mmCIF file of C-alpha atoms and ligand atoms in Angstrom:
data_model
loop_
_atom_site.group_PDB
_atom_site.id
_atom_site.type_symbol
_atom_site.label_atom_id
_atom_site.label_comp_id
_atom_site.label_asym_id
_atom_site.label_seq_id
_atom_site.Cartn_x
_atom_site.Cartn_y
_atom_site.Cartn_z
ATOM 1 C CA UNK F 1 9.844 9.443 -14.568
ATOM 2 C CA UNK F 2 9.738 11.895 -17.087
ATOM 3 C CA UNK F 3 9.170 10.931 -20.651
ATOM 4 C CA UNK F 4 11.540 12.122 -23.151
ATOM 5 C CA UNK F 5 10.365 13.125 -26.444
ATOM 6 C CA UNK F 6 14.176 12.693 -28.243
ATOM 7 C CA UNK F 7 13.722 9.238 -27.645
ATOM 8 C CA UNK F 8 10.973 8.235 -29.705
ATOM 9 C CA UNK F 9 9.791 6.684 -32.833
ATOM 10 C CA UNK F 10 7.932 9.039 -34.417
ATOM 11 C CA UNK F 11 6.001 9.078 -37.908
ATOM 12 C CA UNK F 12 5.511 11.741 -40.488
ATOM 13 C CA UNK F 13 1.793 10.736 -42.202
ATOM 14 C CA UNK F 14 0.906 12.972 -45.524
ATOM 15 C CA UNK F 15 -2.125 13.948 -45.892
ATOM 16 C CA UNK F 16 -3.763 13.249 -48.602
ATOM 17 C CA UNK F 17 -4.153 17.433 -49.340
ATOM 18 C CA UNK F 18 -0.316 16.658 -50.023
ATOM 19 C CA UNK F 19 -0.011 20.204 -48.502
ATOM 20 C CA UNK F 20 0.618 19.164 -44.238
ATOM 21 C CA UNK F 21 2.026 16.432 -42.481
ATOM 22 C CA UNK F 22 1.212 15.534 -39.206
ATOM 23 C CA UNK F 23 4.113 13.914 -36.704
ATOM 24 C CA UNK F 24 2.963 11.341 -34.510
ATOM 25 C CA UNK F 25 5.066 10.698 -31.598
ATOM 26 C CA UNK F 26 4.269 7.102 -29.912
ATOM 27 C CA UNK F 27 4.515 6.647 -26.237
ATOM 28 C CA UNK F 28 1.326 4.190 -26.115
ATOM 29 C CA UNK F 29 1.997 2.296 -22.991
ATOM 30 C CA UNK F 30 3.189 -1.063 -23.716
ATOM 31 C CA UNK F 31 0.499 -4.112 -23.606
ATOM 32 C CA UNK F 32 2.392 -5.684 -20.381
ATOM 33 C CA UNK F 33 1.014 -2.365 -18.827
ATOM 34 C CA UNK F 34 -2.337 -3.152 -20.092
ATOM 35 C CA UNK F 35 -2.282 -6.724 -18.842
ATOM 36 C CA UNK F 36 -1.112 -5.782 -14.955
ATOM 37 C CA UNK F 37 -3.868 -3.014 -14.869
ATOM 38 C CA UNK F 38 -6.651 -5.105 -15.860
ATOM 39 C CA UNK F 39 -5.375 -7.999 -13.315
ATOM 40 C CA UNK F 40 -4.553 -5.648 -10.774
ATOM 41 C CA UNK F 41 -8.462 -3.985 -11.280
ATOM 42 C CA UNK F 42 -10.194 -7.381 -11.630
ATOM 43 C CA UNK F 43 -8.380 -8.811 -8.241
ATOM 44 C CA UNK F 44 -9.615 -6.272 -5.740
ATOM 45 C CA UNK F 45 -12.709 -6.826 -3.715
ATOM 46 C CA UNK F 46 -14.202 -4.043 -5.655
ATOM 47 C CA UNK F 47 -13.293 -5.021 -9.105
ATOM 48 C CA UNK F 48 -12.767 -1.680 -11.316
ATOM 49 C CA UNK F 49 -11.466 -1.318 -15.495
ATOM 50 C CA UNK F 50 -9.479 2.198 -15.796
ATOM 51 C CA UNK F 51 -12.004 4.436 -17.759
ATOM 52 C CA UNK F 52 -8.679 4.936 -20.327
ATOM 53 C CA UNK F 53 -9.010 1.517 -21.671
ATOM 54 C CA UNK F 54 -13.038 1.883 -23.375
ATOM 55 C CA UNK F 55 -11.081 3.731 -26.195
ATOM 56 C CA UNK F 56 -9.994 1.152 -28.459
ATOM 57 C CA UNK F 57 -10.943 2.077 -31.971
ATOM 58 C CA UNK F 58 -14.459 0.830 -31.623
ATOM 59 C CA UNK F 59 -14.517 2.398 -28.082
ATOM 60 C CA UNK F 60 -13.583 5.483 -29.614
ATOM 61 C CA UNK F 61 -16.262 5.448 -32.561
ATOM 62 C CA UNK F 62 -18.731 4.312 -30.017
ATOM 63 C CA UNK F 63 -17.889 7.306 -27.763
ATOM 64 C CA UNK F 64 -18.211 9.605 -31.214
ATOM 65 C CA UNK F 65 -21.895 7.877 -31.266
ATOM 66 C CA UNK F 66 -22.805 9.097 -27.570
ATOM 67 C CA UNK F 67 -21.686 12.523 -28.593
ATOM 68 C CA UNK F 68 -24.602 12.843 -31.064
ATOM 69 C CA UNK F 69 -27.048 11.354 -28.283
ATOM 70 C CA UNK F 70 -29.628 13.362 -27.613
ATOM 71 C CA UNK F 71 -29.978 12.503 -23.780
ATOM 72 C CA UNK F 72 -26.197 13.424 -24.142
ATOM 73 C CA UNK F 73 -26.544 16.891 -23.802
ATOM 74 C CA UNK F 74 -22.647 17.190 -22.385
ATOM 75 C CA UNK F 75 -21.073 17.447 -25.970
ATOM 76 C CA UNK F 76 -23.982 20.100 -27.437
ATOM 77 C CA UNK F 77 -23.743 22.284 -24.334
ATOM 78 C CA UNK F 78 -19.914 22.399 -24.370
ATOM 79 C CA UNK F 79 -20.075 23.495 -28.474
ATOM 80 C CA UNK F 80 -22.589 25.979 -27.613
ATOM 81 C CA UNK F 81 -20.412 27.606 -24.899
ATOM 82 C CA UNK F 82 -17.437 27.700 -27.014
ATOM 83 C CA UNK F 83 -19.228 29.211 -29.808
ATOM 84 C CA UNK F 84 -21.245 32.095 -28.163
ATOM 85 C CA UNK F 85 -18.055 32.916 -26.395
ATOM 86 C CA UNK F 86 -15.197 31.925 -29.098
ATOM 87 C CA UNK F 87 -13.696 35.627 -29.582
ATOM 88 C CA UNK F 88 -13.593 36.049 -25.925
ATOM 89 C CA UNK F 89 -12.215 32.687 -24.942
ATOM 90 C CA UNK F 90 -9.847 33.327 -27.966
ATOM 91 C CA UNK F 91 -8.588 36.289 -26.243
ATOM 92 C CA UNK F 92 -6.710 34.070 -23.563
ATOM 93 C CA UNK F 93 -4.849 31.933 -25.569
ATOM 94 C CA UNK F 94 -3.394 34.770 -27.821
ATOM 95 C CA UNK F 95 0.364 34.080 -29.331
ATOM 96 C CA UNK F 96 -0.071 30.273 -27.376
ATOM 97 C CA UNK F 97 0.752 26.443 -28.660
ATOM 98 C CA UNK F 98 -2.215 24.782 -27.695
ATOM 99 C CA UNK F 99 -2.329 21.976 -26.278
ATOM 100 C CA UNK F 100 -5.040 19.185 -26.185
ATOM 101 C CA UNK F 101 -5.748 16.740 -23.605
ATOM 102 C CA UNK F 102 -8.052 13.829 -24.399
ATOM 103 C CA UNK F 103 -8.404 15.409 -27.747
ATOM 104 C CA UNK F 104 -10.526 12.436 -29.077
ATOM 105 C CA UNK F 105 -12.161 13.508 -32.968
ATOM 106 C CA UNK F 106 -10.503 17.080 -32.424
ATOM 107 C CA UNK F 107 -13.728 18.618 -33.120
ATOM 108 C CA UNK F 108 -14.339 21.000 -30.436
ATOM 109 C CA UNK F 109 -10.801 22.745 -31.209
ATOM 110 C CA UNK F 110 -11.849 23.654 -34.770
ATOM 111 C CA UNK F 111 -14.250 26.356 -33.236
ATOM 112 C CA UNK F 112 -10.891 27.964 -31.380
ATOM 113 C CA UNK F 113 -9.199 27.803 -34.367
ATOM 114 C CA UNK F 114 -11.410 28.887 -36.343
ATOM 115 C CA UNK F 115 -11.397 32.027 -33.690
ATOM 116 C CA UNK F 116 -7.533 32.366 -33.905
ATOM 117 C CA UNK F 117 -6.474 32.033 -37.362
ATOM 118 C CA UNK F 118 -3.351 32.640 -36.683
ATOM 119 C CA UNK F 119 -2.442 30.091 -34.007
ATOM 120 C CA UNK F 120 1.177 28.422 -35.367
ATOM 121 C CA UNK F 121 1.361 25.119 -33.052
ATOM 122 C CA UNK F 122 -1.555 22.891 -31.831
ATOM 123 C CA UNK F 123 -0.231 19.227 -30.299
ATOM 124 C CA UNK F 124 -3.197 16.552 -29.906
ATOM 125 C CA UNK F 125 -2.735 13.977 -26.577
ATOM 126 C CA UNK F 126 -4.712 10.801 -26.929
ATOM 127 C CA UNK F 127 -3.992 7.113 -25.308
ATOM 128 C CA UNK F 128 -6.182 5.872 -28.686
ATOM 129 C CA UNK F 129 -3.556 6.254 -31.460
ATOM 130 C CA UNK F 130 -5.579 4.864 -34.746
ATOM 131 C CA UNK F 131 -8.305 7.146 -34.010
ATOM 132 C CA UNK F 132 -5.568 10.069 -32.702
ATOM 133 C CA UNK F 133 -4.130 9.668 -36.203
ATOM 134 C CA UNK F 134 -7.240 9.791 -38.116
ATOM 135 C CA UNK F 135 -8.477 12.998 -36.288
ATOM 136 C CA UNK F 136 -5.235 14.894 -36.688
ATOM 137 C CA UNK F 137 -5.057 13.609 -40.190
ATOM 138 C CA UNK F 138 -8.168 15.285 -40.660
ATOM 139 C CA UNK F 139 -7.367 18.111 -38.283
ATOM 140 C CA UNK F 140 -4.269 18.948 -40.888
ATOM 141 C CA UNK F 141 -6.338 18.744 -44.232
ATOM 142 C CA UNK F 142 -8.639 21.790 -42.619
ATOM 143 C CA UNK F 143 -6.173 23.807 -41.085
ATOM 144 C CA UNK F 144 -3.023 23.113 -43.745
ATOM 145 C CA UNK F 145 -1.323 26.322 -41.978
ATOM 146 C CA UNK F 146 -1.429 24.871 -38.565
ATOM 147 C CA UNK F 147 1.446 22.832 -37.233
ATOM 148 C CA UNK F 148 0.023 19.699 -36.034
ATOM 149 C CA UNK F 149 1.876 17.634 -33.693
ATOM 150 C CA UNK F 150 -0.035 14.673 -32.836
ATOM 151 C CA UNK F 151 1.020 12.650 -29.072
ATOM 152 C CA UNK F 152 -0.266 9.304 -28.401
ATOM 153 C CA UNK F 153 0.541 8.888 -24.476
ATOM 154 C CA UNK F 154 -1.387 8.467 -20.882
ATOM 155 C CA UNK F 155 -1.604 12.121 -19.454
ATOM 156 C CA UNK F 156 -1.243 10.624 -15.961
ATOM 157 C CA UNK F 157 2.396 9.846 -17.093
ATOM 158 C CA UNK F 158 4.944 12.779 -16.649
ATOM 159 C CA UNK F 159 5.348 14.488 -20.323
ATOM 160 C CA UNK F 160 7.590 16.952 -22.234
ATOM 161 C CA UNK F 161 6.404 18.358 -25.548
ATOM 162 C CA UNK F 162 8.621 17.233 -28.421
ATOM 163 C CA UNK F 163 12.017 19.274 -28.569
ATOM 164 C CA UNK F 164 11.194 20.824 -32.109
ATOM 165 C CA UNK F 165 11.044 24.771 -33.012
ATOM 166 C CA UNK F 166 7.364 25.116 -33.328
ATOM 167 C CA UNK F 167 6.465 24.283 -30.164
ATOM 168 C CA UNK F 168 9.517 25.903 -28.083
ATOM 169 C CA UNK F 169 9.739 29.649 -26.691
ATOM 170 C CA UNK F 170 5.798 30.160 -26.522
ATOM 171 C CA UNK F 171 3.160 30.405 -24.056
ATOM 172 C CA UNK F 172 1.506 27.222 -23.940
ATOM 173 C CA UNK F 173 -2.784 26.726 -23.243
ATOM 174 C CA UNK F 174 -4.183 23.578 -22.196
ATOM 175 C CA UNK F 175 -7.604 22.557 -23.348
ATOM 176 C CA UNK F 176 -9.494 19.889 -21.564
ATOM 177 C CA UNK F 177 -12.739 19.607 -23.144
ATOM 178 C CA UNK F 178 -15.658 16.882 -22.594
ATOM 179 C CA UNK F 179 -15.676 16.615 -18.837
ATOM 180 C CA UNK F 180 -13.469 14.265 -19.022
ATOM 181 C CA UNK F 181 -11.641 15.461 -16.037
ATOM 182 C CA UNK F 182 -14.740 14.047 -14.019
ATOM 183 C CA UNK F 183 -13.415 10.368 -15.239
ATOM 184 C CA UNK F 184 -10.383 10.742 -12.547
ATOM 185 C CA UNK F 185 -11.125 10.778 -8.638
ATOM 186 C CA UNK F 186 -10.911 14.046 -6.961
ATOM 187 C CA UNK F 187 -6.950 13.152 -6.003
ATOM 188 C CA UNK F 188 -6.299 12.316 -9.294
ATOM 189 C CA UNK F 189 -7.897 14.815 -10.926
ATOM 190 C CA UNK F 190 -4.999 17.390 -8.521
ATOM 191 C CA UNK F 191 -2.478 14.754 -9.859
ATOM 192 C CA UNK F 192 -2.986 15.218 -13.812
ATOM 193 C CA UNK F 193 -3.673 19.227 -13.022
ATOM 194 C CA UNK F 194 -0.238 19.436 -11.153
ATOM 195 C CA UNK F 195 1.129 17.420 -14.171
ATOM 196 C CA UNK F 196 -0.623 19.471 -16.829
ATOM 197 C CA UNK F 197 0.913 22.577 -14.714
ATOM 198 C CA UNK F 198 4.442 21.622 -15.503
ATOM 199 C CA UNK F 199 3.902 20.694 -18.811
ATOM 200 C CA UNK F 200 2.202 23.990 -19.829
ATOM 201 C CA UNK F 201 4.706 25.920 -17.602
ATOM 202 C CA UNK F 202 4.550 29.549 -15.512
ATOM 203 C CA UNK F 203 2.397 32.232 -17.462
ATOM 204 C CA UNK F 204 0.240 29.184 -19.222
ATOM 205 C CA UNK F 205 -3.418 28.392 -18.766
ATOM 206 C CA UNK F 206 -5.649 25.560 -19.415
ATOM 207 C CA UNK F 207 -9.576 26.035 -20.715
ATOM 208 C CA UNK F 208 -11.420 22.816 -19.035
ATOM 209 C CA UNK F 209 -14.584 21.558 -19.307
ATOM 210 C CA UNK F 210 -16.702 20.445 -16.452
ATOM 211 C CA UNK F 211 -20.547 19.240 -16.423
ATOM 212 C CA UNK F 212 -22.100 20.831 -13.330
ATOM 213 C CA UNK F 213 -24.139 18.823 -10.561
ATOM 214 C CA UNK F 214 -28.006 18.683 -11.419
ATOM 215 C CA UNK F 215 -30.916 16.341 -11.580
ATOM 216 C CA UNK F 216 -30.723 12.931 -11.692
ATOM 217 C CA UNK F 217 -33.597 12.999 -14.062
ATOM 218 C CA UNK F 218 -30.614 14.430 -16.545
ATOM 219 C CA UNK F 219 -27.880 12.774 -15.285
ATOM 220 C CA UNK F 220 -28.753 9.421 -15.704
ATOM 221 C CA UNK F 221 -30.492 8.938 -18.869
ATOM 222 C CA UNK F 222 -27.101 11.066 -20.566
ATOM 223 C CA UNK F 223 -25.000 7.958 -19.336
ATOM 224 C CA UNK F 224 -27.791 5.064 -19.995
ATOM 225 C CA UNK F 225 -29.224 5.977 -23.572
ATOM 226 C CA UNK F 226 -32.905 4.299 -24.692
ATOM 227 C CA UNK F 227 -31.101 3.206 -27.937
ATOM 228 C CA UNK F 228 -28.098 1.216 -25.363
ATOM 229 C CA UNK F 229 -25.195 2.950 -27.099
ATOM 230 C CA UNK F 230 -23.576 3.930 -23.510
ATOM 231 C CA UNK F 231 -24.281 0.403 -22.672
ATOM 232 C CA UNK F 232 -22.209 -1.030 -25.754
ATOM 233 C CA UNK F 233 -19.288 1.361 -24.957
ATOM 234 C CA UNK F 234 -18.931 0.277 -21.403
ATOM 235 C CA UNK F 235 -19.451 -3.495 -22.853
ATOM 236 C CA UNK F 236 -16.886 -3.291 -25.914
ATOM 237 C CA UNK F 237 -13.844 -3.105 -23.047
ATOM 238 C CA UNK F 238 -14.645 -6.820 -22.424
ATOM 239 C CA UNK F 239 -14.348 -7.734 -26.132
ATOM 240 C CA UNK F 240 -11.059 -5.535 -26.272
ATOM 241 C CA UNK F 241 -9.397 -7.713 -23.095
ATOM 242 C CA UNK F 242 -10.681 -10.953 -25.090
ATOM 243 C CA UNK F 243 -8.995 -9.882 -28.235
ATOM 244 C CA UNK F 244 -6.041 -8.154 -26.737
ATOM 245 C CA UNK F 245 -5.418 -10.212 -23.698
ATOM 246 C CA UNK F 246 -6.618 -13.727 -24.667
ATOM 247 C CA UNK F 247 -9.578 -13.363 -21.436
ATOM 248 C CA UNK F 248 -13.194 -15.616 -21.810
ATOM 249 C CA UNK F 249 -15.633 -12.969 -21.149
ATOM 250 C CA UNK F 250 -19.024 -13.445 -21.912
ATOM 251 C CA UNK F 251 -20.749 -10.358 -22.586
ATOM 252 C CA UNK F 252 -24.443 -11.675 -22.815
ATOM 253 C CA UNK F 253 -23.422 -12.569 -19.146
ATOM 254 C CA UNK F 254 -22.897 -8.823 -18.424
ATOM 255 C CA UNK F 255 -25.491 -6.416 -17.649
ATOM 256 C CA UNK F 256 -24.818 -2.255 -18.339
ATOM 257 C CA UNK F 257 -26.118 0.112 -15.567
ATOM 258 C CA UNK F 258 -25.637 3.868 -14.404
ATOM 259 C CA UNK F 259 -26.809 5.350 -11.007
ATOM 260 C CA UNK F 260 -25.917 9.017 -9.294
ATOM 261 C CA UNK F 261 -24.231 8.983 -6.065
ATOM 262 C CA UNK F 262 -26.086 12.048 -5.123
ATOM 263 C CA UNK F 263 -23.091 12.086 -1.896
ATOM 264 C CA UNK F 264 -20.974 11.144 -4.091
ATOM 265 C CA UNK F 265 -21.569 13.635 -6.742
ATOM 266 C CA UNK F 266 -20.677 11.594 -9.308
ATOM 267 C CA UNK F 267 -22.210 9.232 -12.096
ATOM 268 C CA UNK F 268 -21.214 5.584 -11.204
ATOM 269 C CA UNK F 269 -20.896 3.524 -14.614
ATOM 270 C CA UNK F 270 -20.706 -0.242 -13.647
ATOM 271 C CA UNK F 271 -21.017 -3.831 -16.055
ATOM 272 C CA UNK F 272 -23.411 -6.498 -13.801
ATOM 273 C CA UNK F 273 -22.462 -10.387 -13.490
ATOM 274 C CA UNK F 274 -25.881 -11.733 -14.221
ATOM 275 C CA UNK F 275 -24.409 -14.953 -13.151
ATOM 276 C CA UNK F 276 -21.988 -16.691 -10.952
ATOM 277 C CA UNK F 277 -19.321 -17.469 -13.450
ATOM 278 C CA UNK F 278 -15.401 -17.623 -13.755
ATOM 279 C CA UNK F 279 -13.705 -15.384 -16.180
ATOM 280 C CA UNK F 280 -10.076 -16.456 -17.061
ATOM 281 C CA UNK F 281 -7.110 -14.300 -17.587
ATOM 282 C CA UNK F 282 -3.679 -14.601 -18.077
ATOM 283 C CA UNK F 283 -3.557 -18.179 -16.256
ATOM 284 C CA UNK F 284 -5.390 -16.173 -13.756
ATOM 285 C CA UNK F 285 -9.204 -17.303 -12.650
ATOM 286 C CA UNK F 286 -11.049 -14.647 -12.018
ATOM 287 C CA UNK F 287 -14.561 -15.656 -9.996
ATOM 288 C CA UNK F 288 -18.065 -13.153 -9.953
ATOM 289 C CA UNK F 289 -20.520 -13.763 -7.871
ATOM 290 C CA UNK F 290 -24.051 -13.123 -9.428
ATOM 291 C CA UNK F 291 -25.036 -9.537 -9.186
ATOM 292 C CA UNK F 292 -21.100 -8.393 -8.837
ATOM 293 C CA UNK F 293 -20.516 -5.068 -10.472
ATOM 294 C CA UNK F 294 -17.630 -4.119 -12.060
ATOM 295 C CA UNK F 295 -16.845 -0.528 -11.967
ATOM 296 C CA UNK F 296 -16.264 0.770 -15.869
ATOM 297 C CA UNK F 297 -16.438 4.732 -15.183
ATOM 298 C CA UNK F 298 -17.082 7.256 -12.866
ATOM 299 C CA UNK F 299 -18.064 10.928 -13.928
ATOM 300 C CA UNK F 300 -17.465 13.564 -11.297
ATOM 301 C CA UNK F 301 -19.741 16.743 -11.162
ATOM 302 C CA UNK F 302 -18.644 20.419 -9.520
ATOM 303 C CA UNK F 303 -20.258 22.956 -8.616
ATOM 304 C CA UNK F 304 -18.112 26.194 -10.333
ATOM 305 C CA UNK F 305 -16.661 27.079 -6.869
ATOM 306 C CA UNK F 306 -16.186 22.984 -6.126
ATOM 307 C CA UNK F 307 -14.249 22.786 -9.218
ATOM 308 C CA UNK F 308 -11.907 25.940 -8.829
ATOM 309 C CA UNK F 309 -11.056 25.001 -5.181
ATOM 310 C CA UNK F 310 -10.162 21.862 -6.934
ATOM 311 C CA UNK F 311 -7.718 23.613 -9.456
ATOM 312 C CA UNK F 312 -6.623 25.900 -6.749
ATOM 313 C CA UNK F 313 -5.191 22.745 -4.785
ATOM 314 C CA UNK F 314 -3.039 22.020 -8.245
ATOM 315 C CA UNK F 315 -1.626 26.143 -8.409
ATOM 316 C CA UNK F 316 -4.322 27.110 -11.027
ATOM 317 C CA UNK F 317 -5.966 30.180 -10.303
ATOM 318 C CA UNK F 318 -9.323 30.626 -11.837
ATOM 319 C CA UNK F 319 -9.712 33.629 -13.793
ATOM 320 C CA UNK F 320 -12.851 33.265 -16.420
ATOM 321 C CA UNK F 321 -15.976 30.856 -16.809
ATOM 322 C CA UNK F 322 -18.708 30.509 -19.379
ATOM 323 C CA UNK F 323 -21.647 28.901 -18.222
ATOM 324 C CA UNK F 324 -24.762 27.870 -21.354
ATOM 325 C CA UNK F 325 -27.803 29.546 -19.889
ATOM 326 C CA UNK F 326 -29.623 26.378 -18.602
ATOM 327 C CA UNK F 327 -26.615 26.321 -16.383
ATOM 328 C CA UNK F 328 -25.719 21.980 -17.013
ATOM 329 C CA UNK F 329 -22.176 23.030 -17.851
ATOM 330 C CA UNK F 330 -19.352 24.788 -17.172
ATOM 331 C CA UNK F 331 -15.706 26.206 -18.948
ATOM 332 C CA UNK F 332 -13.376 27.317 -17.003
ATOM 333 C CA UNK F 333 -10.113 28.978 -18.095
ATOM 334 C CA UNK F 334 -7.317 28.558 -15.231
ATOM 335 C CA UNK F 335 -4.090 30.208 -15.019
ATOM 336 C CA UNK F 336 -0.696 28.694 -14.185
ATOM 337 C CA UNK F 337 1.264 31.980 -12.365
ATOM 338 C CA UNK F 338 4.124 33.384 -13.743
ATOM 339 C CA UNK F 339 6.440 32.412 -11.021
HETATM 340 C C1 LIG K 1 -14.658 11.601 -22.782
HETATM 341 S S1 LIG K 1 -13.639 11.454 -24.213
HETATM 342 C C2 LIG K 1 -13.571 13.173 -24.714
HETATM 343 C C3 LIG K 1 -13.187 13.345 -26.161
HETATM 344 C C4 LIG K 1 -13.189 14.782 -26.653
HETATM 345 N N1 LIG K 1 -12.128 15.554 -26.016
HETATM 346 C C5 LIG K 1 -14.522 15.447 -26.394
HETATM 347 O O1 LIG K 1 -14.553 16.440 -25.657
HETATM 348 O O2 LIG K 1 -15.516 14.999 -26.946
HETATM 349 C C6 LIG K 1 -12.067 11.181 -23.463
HETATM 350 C C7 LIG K 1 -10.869 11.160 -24.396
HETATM 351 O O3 LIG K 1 -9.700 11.106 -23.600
HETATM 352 C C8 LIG K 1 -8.875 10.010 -24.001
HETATM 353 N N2 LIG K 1 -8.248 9.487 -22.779
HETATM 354 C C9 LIG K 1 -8.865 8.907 -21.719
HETATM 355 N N3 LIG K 1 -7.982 8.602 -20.772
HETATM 356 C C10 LIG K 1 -6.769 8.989 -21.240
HETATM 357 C C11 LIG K 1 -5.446 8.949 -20.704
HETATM 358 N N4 LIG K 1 -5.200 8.447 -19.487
HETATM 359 N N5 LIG K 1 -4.451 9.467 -21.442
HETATM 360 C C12 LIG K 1 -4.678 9.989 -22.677
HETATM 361 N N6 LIG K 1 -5.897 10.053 -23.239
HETATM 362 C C13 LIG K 1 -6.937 9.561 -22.523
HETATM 363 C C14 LIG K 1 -9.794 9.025 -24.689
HETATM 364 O O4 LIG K 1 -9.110 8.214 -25.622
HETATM 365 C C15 LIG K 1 -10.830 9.954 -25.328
HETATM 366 O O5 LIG K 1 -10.447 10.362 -26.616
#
């Protein structure tokens, strides 16, 4: 079902430039939700956490952390491309409200604004609101001249943009940055880009970020750092079900690991039982065998033509992408017809 914006709580927070305000519109899914997709992932024979729930506020800081990794070369890459190619890329999302998926620190959109200083509207989407509001808070103290509009929601849900002047009667761009598309299964990754579609509406686009298939020898290492940051993100979604959900895990009984599926094409991101043990939840006992893995993440990687037969499947039509010259990453900008 659609969610509508009219019907929400939504704060004003001040910056503390006294010169912007940013709204915050709060459709975090309820902790019921939280609780049934944990269960639900922990009871199947091949027991799986959703990838959206490592972003508590630690999970988030944590995530920040891998970003300045230097086996991480994901984040780097993607700035590079979007600053060699910033007036260009600029060029498509002329006279737009822009809209960010995922949008995390909202770092990577300061080199696109920077680029279009004239951009009126840009609305942030993030499922982790503390560090959503932080970011945006931020966000608004740089660019005071910038409507900020900041959405705390799943983007697997159906959305409408909030009913208010700034963001109505204009093209609307999607930006996807991080790879983060490469989180959702092939099927769900047509899902949220038929989703995004209608959100963004006929004559939009969406730039979108996606790491490209290569070496193991890179792959791996960028999801299993030497200094075991990637290891303590994957790990901190245990402490947040303890503290949220009132579970027993154990993390010293948890082992981190990350392996290619060449076949696969994807990084598989998994947490180890290093013993038989019982985990409870919820009234509900959960057993792991030793050696059980629990699946934390996967990260899809396309080829460019893999990745716009993808969109193509979702109505996007592919019209530019920027590739850095060691060729690990890709951006694509799609287009949504226009009708
Ligand atoms: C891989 S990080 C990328 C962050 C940032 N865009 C970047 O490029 O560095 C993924 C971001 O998407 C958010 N996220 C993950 N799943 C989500 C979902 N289902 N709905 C909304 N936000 C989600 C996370 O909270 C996080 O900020």
């Amino acid at each position: 079902m659609t969610t509508s914006m009219t019907t929400l709580v939504t704060t004003s927070m001040t910056t503390s430039s006294c010169q912007s305000t940013v709204q915050l519109y709060d459709l975090h899914p309820p902790l019921d939700d939280f609780r049934s997709e944990v269960l639900r992932g922990l009871m199947q024979p091949a027991k799986s956490i959703s990838p959206k729930f490592l972003y508590d506020k630690q999970g988030a800081e944590l995530f920040d952390e891998i970003c300045e990794l230097e086996e991480y070369y994901l984040t780097r890459t993607e700035l590079s491309i979007l600053q060699a190619y910033a007036p260009e890329i600029a060029a498509y999302l002329q006279e737009a409200v822009l809209v960010e998926f995922g949008s995390g620190s909202s770092q990577k959109v300061r080199i696109l604004l920077d680029a279009m200083p004239d951009l009126l509207a840009y609305v942030a989407l993030d499922i982790s609101r503390q560090h959503l509001q932080e970011s945006c808070e931020n966000l608004a103290i740089a660019y005071p001249h910038l409507k900020t509009v900041a959405i705390c929601a799943d983007y697997m849900q159906p959305l409408e943009l909030p009913n208010i002047p700034a963001l109505q009667q204009r093209r609307r761009v999607g930006f996807f940055p991080g790879s983060t598309i490469g989180n959702l299964e092939p099927a769900e990754a047509v899902q949220f880009l038929k989703q995004a579609a209608i959100l963004l509406g006929a004559g939009g686009g969406l730039l979108i970020g996606v790491d490209l298939q290569k070496s193991p020898d890179i792959l791996e290492p960028a999801y299993n750092d030497a200094q075991g940051i990637s290891a303590e993100f994957a790990l901190n979604v245990l402490t947040r079900i303890n503290r949220e959900l009132g579970a027993d895990f154990n993390r010293d009984q948890f082992e981190y690991t990350a392996v290619y599926n060449q076949t696969a094409g994807r990084i598989e991101m998994y947490i180890t039982s290093l013993t038989a043990q019982t985990i409870h939840l919820d009234g509900v006992k959960i057993a792991f065998e030793q050696g059980e893995r629990l699946r934390t993440e996967y990260s899809y990687k396309y080829s460019v033509p893999q990745f716009q037969a993808l969109a193509a499947l979702a109505g996007l039509e592919a019209a530019q992408v920027w590739i850095d010259p060691q060729q690990l990453f890709s951006l694509h900008y799609l287009q949504l017809p226009k009708r």
